[in-house]
Backbone as ProteinMPNN parsed JSONL, in Angstrom:
{"seq_chain_A": "MSAVEKAKAKVEQLAGTVKKETGRATGNDQTAAEGAGDKIMGNLREAKEKAKDAFRD", "coords_chain_A": {"N_chain_A": [[78.252, 77.858, -44.705], [76.7, 78.072, -41.642], [75.729, 81.09, -40.128], [75.704, 81.267, -37.352], [77.223, 79.049, -36.459], [79.629, 79.678, -37.678], [80.285, 82.01, -36.32], [80.54, 80.971, -33.723], [82.813, 79.376, -34.095], [84.779, 81.291, -34.7], [84.771, 82.826, -32.333], [85.595, 80.896, -30.518], [88.161, 80.376, -31.505], [89.376, 82.882, -31.134], [89.129, 83.207, -28.335], [90.699, 81.062, -27.519], [93.207, 81.864, -28.469], [93.639, 84.187, -26.934], [93.648, 83.08, -24.35], [95.83, 81.35, -24.561], [97.982, 83.14, -25.049], [97.832, 84.669, -22.728], [98.485, 82.747, -20.826], [101.108, 82.207, -21.652], [102.293, 84.708, -21.192], [102.118, 84.947, -18.441], [103.557, 82.817, -17.629], [102.296, 80.441, -17.183], [102.071, 77.331, -18.012], [100.06, 75.396, -18.246], [97.664, 76.841, -18.674], [98.348, 78.051, -21.082], [98.548, 75.803, -22.721], [95.913, 74.856, -22.605], [94.632, 76.981, -23.877], [95.73, 76.767, -26.434], [94.609, 74.358, -27.165], [91.888, 75.055, -27.158], [91.837, 76.843, -29.277], [92.473, 75.138, -31.389], [90.2, 73.526, -31.346], [88.313, 75.392, -32.191], [89.252, 75.791, -34.779], [88.767, 73.259, -35.836], [85.973, 73.165, -35.657], [85.307, 75.133, -37.496], [86.355, 73.971, -39.839], [84.736, 71.72, -40.029], [82.239, 72.878, -40.561], [82.795, 74.064, -43.017], [83.217, 71.793, -44.557], [80.678, 70.63, -44.45], [79.268, 72.574, -45.888], [80.475, 72.287, -48.37], [79.514, 69.835, -49.223], [76.85, 70.405, -49.513], [76.621, 71.931, -51.745]], "CA_chain_A": [[78.447, 77.769, -43.27], [75.694, 78.877, -40.966], [76.318, 82.26, -39.467], [75.868, 80.988, -35.921], [78.365, 78.147, -36.295], [80.826, 80.429, -38.064], [80.582, 82.912, -35.203], [81.041, 80.142, -32.619], [84.179, 78.965, -34.417], [85.662, 82.459, -34.572], [84.87, 83.168, -30.913], [86.418, 79.868, -29.882], [89.536, 80.605, -31.943], [89.867, 84.09, -30.473], [89.265, 82.925, -26.903], [91.864, 80.192, -27.371], [94.413, 82.671, -28.663], [93.798, 85.054, -25.756], [94.024, 82.232, -23.211], [97.193, 80.864, -24.808], [98.931, 84.246, -24.861], [97.809, 85.023, -21.306], [99.28, 81.723, -20.153], [102.524, 82.41, -21.981], [102.76, 85.946, -20.562], [102.223, 84.748, -16.994], [104.391, 81.657, -17.362], [101.443, 79.325, -16.802], [102.078, 76.405, -19.148], [98.776, 74.701, -18.347], [96.723, 77.75, -19.316], [98.785, 78.2, -22.471], [98.18, 74.571, -23.427], [94.451, 74.852, -22.734], [94.302, 77.964, -24.902], [96.081, 76.188, -27.735], [93.582, 73.353, -27.43], [90.642, 75.758, -27.494], [91.984, 77.393, -30.63], [92.383, 73.999, -32.309], [88.791, 73.138, -31.414], [87.665, 76.376, -33.057], [89.664, 75.492, -36.154], [88.058, 72.049, -36.245], [84.561, 73.532, -35.843], [85.245, 75.857, -38.763], [86.592, 73.003, -40.915], [83.539, 70.884, -40.12], [81.202, 73.656, -41.233], [83.184, 74.226, -44.425], [82.984, 70.5, -45.2], [79.236, 70.501, -44.621], [78.879, 73.469, -46.979], [80.98, 71.743, -49.639], [78.627, 68.733, -49.628], [75.528, 70.946, -49.835], [76.651, 72.549, -53.082]], "C_chain_A": [[77.393, 78.637, -42.608], [76.387, 79.994, -40.18], [76.589, 81.999, -37.99], [77.097, 80.109, -35.684], [79.672, 78.838, -36.655], [81.25, 81.357, -36.924], [81.136, 82.135, -34.011], [82.494, 79.75, -32.853], [85.149, 80.125, -34.218], [85.846, 82.861, -33.111], [85.768, 82.171, -30.192], [87.895, 80.037, -30.249], [90.133, 81.806, -31.21], [90.092, 83.848, -28.982], [90.479, 82.035, -26.644], [93.165, 80.957, -27.499], [94.687, 83.546, -27.448], [94.275, 84.236, -24.559], [95.459, 81.74, -23.355], [98.211, 81.959, -24.52], [98.968, 84.708, -23.406], [98.647, 84.031, -20.51], [100.765, 81.89, -20.407], [103.074, 83.634, -21.249], [102.963, 85.774, -19.055], [103.091, 83.552, -16.63], [103.603, 80.44, -16.932], [101.289, 78.396, -18.006], [100.738, 75.697, -19.33], [97.74, 75.577, -19.045], [97.08, 77.945, -20.782], [98.385, 76.976, -23.287], [96.669, 74.477, -23.616], [94.004, 75.82, -23.822], [94.605, 77.448, -26.293], [95.041, 75.141, -28.131], [92.256, 73.976, -27.834], [90.695, 76.311, -28.915], [91.865, 76.276, -31.668], [90.929, 73.546, -32.444], [87.997, 74.114, -32.28], [88.0, 76.141, -34.519], [88.918, 74.268, -36.681], [86.576, 72.327, -36.496], [84.391, 74.237, -37.192], [85.42, 74.899, -39.946], [85.374, 72.113, -41.121], [82.436, 71.615, -40.882], [81.529, 73.86, -42.712], [82.937, 72.924, -45.193], [81.495, 70.285, -45.435], [78.743, 71.357, -45.775], [79.311, 72.911, -48.331], [80.066, 70.622, -50.137], [77.234, 69.217, -49.994], [75.477, 71.487, -51.249], [76.558, 71.567, -54.182]], "O_chain_A": [[77.216, 79.799, -42.972], [77.485, 79.826, -39.65], [77.591, 82.462, -37.446], [77.911, 80.396, -34.807], [80.699, 78.612, -36.015], [82.435, 81.467, -36.61], [82.085, 82.577, -33.364], [83.31, 79.783, -31.932], [86.219, 79.952, -33.633], [86.955, 83.199, -32.696], [86.595, 82.548, -29.361], [88.773, 79.861, -29.405], [91.262, 81.746, -30.724], [91.122, 84.239, -28.433], [91.202, 82.231, -25.667], [94.108, 80.734, -26.74], [95.824, 83.639, -26.984], [95.189, 84.643, -23.842], [96.213, 81.716, -22.382], [99.196, 81.724, -23.82], [100.024, 85.096, -22.907], [99.42, 84.417, -19.633], [101.583, 81.738, -19.5], [104.195, 83.6, -20.742], [103.861, 86.375, -18.467], [103.334, 83.3, -15.45], [104.17, 79.501, -16.374], [100.482, 78.647, -18.901], [100.329, 75.428, -20.46], [97.015, 75.1, -19.918], [96.192, 77.998, -21.633], [97.931, 77.108, -24.424], [96.201, 74.062, -24.676], [93.1, 75.513, -24.599], [93.83, 77.663, -27.224], [94.646, 75.055, -29.293], [91.582, 73.489, -28.742], [89.714, 76.249, -29.656], [91.228, 76.454, -32.706], [90.482, 73.217, -33.543], [87.104, 73.701, -33.02], [87.143, 76.275, -35.392], [88.489, 74.245, -37.835], [85.991, 71.79, -37.436], [83.445, 73.964, -37.931], [84.706, 75.009, -40.943], [85.021, 71.789, -42.255], [81.78, 71.034, -41.747], [80.636, 73.83, -43.558], [82.5, 72.951, -46.344], [81.094, 69.812, -46.499], [77.897, 70.922, -46.557], [78.594, 73.048, -49.322], [79.866, 70.477, -51.343], [76.506, 68.524, -50.705], [74.42, 71.501, -51.88], [76.571, 71.948, -55.353]]}, "name": "protein", "num_of_chains": 1, "seq": "MSAVEKAKAKVEQLAGTVKKETGRATGNDQTAAEGAGDKIMGNLREAKEKAKDAFRD"}
């Protein structure tokens, strides 16, 4: 996994978690849902990079 893509995935996961928890704490369901979506996108980015690495080996 390239270091840049790995970092992007981790940042996206962290930002999603923060946004989700902020939405939950303030009672804003839309923000919580957006945060959950952002975290999922980070997970997918990470999975994509792992798959690419598996095919390179």
